[in-house]
Amino acid sequence: MKTKEDVEQLEKVIGQLQGAHSEISILAKKNPADSVNAFKLKLINKVVETANAVLGNNYKPFDGFDQFDPDDVPSTSDVAMVLSQYMEEAERYRSDSVKTDNFGQWFYIIGDRLSSTPSGPPSKVGKK
């Protein structure tokens, strides 16, 4: 990450992905083959668009996937599966972007330096 704003964007998109996934998962458990309505699909596509920008090519879960096609309406289970993959990759990116200080507290790495922006510990094995 290059700036504190990058951290804020990542944390925002993680929250949006989690919220959308939670809501769609409830619907998918009731009727997995039901279609997602146009309003929800528009919001989900906005979250996916933002996630693609934040995650970049290194963490984007699917090559060639930019959003759901509103003309080929996906099922709730399809959307839940895709959002799950986005959540995994967002967490992998976060995990790769944090490091502990000498006191065991976790902070984001901004640029090449440990920042003062706190984080939780990584949940994925990072590359750093």
Short mmCIF file of C-alpha atoms in Angstrom, two decimals:
data_model
loop_
_atom_site.label_atom_id
_atom_site.label_comp_id
_atom_site.label_asym_id
_atom_site.label_seq_id
_atom_site.Cartn_x
_atom_site.Cartn_y
_atom_site.Cartn_z
CA MET A 1 0.00 0.00 0.00
CA LYS A 2 1.21 3.42 -0.84
CA THR A 3 -0.95 5.69 1.35
CA LYS A 4 -3.21 5.74 4.37
CA GLU A 5 -6.09 6.29 1.94
CA ASP A 6 -5.25 2.90 0.36
CA VAL A 7 -5.65 1.31 3.80
CA GLU A 8 -8.96 3.08 4.32
CA GLN A 9 -10.21 1.92 0.91
CA LEU A 10 -9.21 -1.68 1.65
CA GLU A 11 -10.94 -1.67 5.02
CA LYS A 12 -14.07 -0.12 3.49
CA VAL A 13 -14.24 -2.67 0.69
CA ILE A 14 -13.69 -5.55 3.15
CA GLY A 15 -16.69 -4.30 5.15
CA GLN A 16 -18.81 -3.93 2.02
CA LEU A 17 -17.89 -7.41 0.81
CA GLN A 18 -18.69 -8.93 4.20
CA GLY A 19 -22.04 -7.12 4.39
CA ALA A 20 -23.08 -8.07 0.85
CA HIS A 21 -21.94 -11.67 1.36
CA SER A 22 -23.85 -11.96 4.62
CA GLU A 23 -27.09 -10.70 3.06
CA ILE A 24 -26.79 -12.81 -0.11
CA SER A 25 -25.84 -15.92 1.89
CA ILE A 26 -29.09 -15.66 3.83
CA LEU A 27 -31.01 -15.56 0.55
CA ALA A 28 -28.91 -18.37 -0.93
CA LYS A 29 -29.67 -20.65 2.02
CA LYS A 30 -33.41 -20.15 1.52
CA ASN A 31 -33.47 -20.54 -2.27
CA PRO A 32 -30.05 -20.97 -3.89
CA ALA A 33 -31.39 -20.91 -7.46
CA ASP A 34 -33.34 -17.66 -7.05
CA SER A 35 -32.15 -14.71 -9.09
CA VAL A 36 -30.72 -11.59 -7.48
CA ASN A 37 -32.99 -8.61 -8.08
CA ALA A 38 -31.77 -5.67 -10.18
CA PHE A 39 -31.37 -3.30 -7.22
CA LYS A 40 -29.19 -5.69 -5.22
CA LEU A 41 -27.19 -6.66 -8.31
CA LYS A 42 -26.44 -3.01 -9.05
CA LEU A 43 -25.11 -2.49 -5.50
CA ILE A 44 -23.13 -5.73 -5.58
CA ASN A 45 -21.58 -4.77 -8.91
CA LYS A 46 -20.50 -1.44 -7.42
CA VAL A 47 -18.81 -3.27 -4.52
CA VAL A 48 -17.11 -5.68 -6.96
CA GLU A 49 -15.97 -2.75 -9.13
CA THR A 50 -14.44 -1.03 -6.10
CA ALA A 51 -12.87 -4.30 -4.94
CA ASN A 52 -11.27 -4.81 -8.36
CA ALA A 53 -9.72 -1.34 -8.17
CA VAL A 54 -8.47 -1.83 -4.60
CA LEU A 55 -7.17 -5.38 -5.07
CA GLY A 56 -5.50 -4.80 -8.43
CA ASN A 57 -4.35 -7.60 -10.69
CA ASN A 58 -2.28 -9.36 -8.01
CA TYR A 59 -5.24 -10.02 -5.72
CA LYS A 60 -8.25 -9.96 -8.05
CA PRO A 61 -9.79 -13.43 -7.63
CA PHE A 62 -10.87 -14.06 -11.23
CA ASP A 63 -9.11 -13.00 -14.42
CA GLY A 64 -11.59 -11.56 -16.86
CA PHE A 65 -14.37 -11.06 -14.29
CA ASP A 66 -15.25 -7.42 -13.70
CA GLN A 67 -18.88 -7.62 -12.61
CA PHE A 68 -22.06 -9.62 -12.91
CA ASP A 69 -23.93 -9.25 -16.20
CA PRO A 70 -27.28 -7.58 -15.43
CA ASP A 71 -28.78 -9.19 -18.55
CA ASP A 72 -27.77 -12.69 -17.41
CA VAL A 73 -28.99 -12.40 -13.83
CA PRO A 74 -26.97 -14.65 -11.49
CA SER A 75 -28.43 -16.82 -8.77
CA THR A 76 -27.99 -16.00 -5.11
CA SER A 77 -25.64 -18.98 -4.71
CA ASP A 78 -23.48 -17.78 -7.64
CA VAL A 79 -23.17 -14.33 -6.12
CA ALA A 80 -22.41 -15.76 -2.67
CA MET A 81 -19.63 -17.91 -4.13
CA VAL A 82 -18.02 -15.02 -6.02
CA LEU A 83 -18.25 -12.65 -3.04
CA SER A 84 -16.65 -15.34 -0.88
CA GLN A 85 -13.65 -15.45 -3.23
CA TYR A 86 -13.38 -11.66 -3.17
CA MET A 87 -13.43 -11.72 0.63
CA GLU A 88 -10.64 -14.31 0.68
CA GLU A 89 -8.46 -12.27 -1.66
CA ALA A 90 -9.14 -9.01 0.21
CA GLU A 91 -8.02 -10.71 3.42
CA ARG A 92 -4.95 -12.13 1.71
CA TYR A 93 -4.06 -8.61 0.55
CA ARG A 94 -4.60 -7.24 4.07
CA SER A 95 -2.55 -10.06 5.58
CA ASP A 96 0.28 -9.39 3.13
CA SER A 97 0.16 -5.70 4.08
CA VAL A 98 0.55 -5.90 7.87
CA LYS A 99 3.48 -6.50 10.14
CA THR A 100 4.07 -6.65 13.86
CA ASP A 101 6.18 -4.14 15.73
CA ASN A 102 8.62 -4.98 18.52
CA PHE A 103 5.77 -5.06 21.03
CA GLY A 104 3.56 -7.55 19.20
CA GLN A 105 1.08 -5.00 17.85
CA TRP A 106 0.05 -5.18 14.19
CA PHE A 107 0.25 -2.22 11.82
CA TYR A 108 -0.17 -1.66 8.11
CA ILE A 109 2.91 -1.33 5.94
CA ILE A 110 2.61 1.86 3.92
CA GLY A 111 5.28 2.26 1.29
CA ASP A 112 8.13 0.21 2.68
CA ARG A 113 7.67 1.31 6.27
CA LEU A 114 5.63 0.19 9.22
CA SER A 115 2.93 2.83 9.69
CA SER A 116 1.09 3.98 12.78
CA THR A 117 -2.18 2.67 11.31
CA PRO A 118 -3.22 -0.29 13.47
CA SER A 119 -4.47 -3.59 12.11
CA GLY A 120 -5.44 -6.97 13.37
CA PRO A 121 -3.08 -9.91 12.94
CA PRO A 122 -3.01 -11.59 9.54
CA SER A 123 -5.33 -14.53 9.07
CA LYS A 124 -3.54 -15.75 5.95
CA VAL A 125 0.11 -16.63 5.64
CA GLY A 126 1.51 -13.51 4.05
CA LYS A 127 4.56 -13.04 1.90
CA LYS A 128 6.11 -10.53 4.30
#
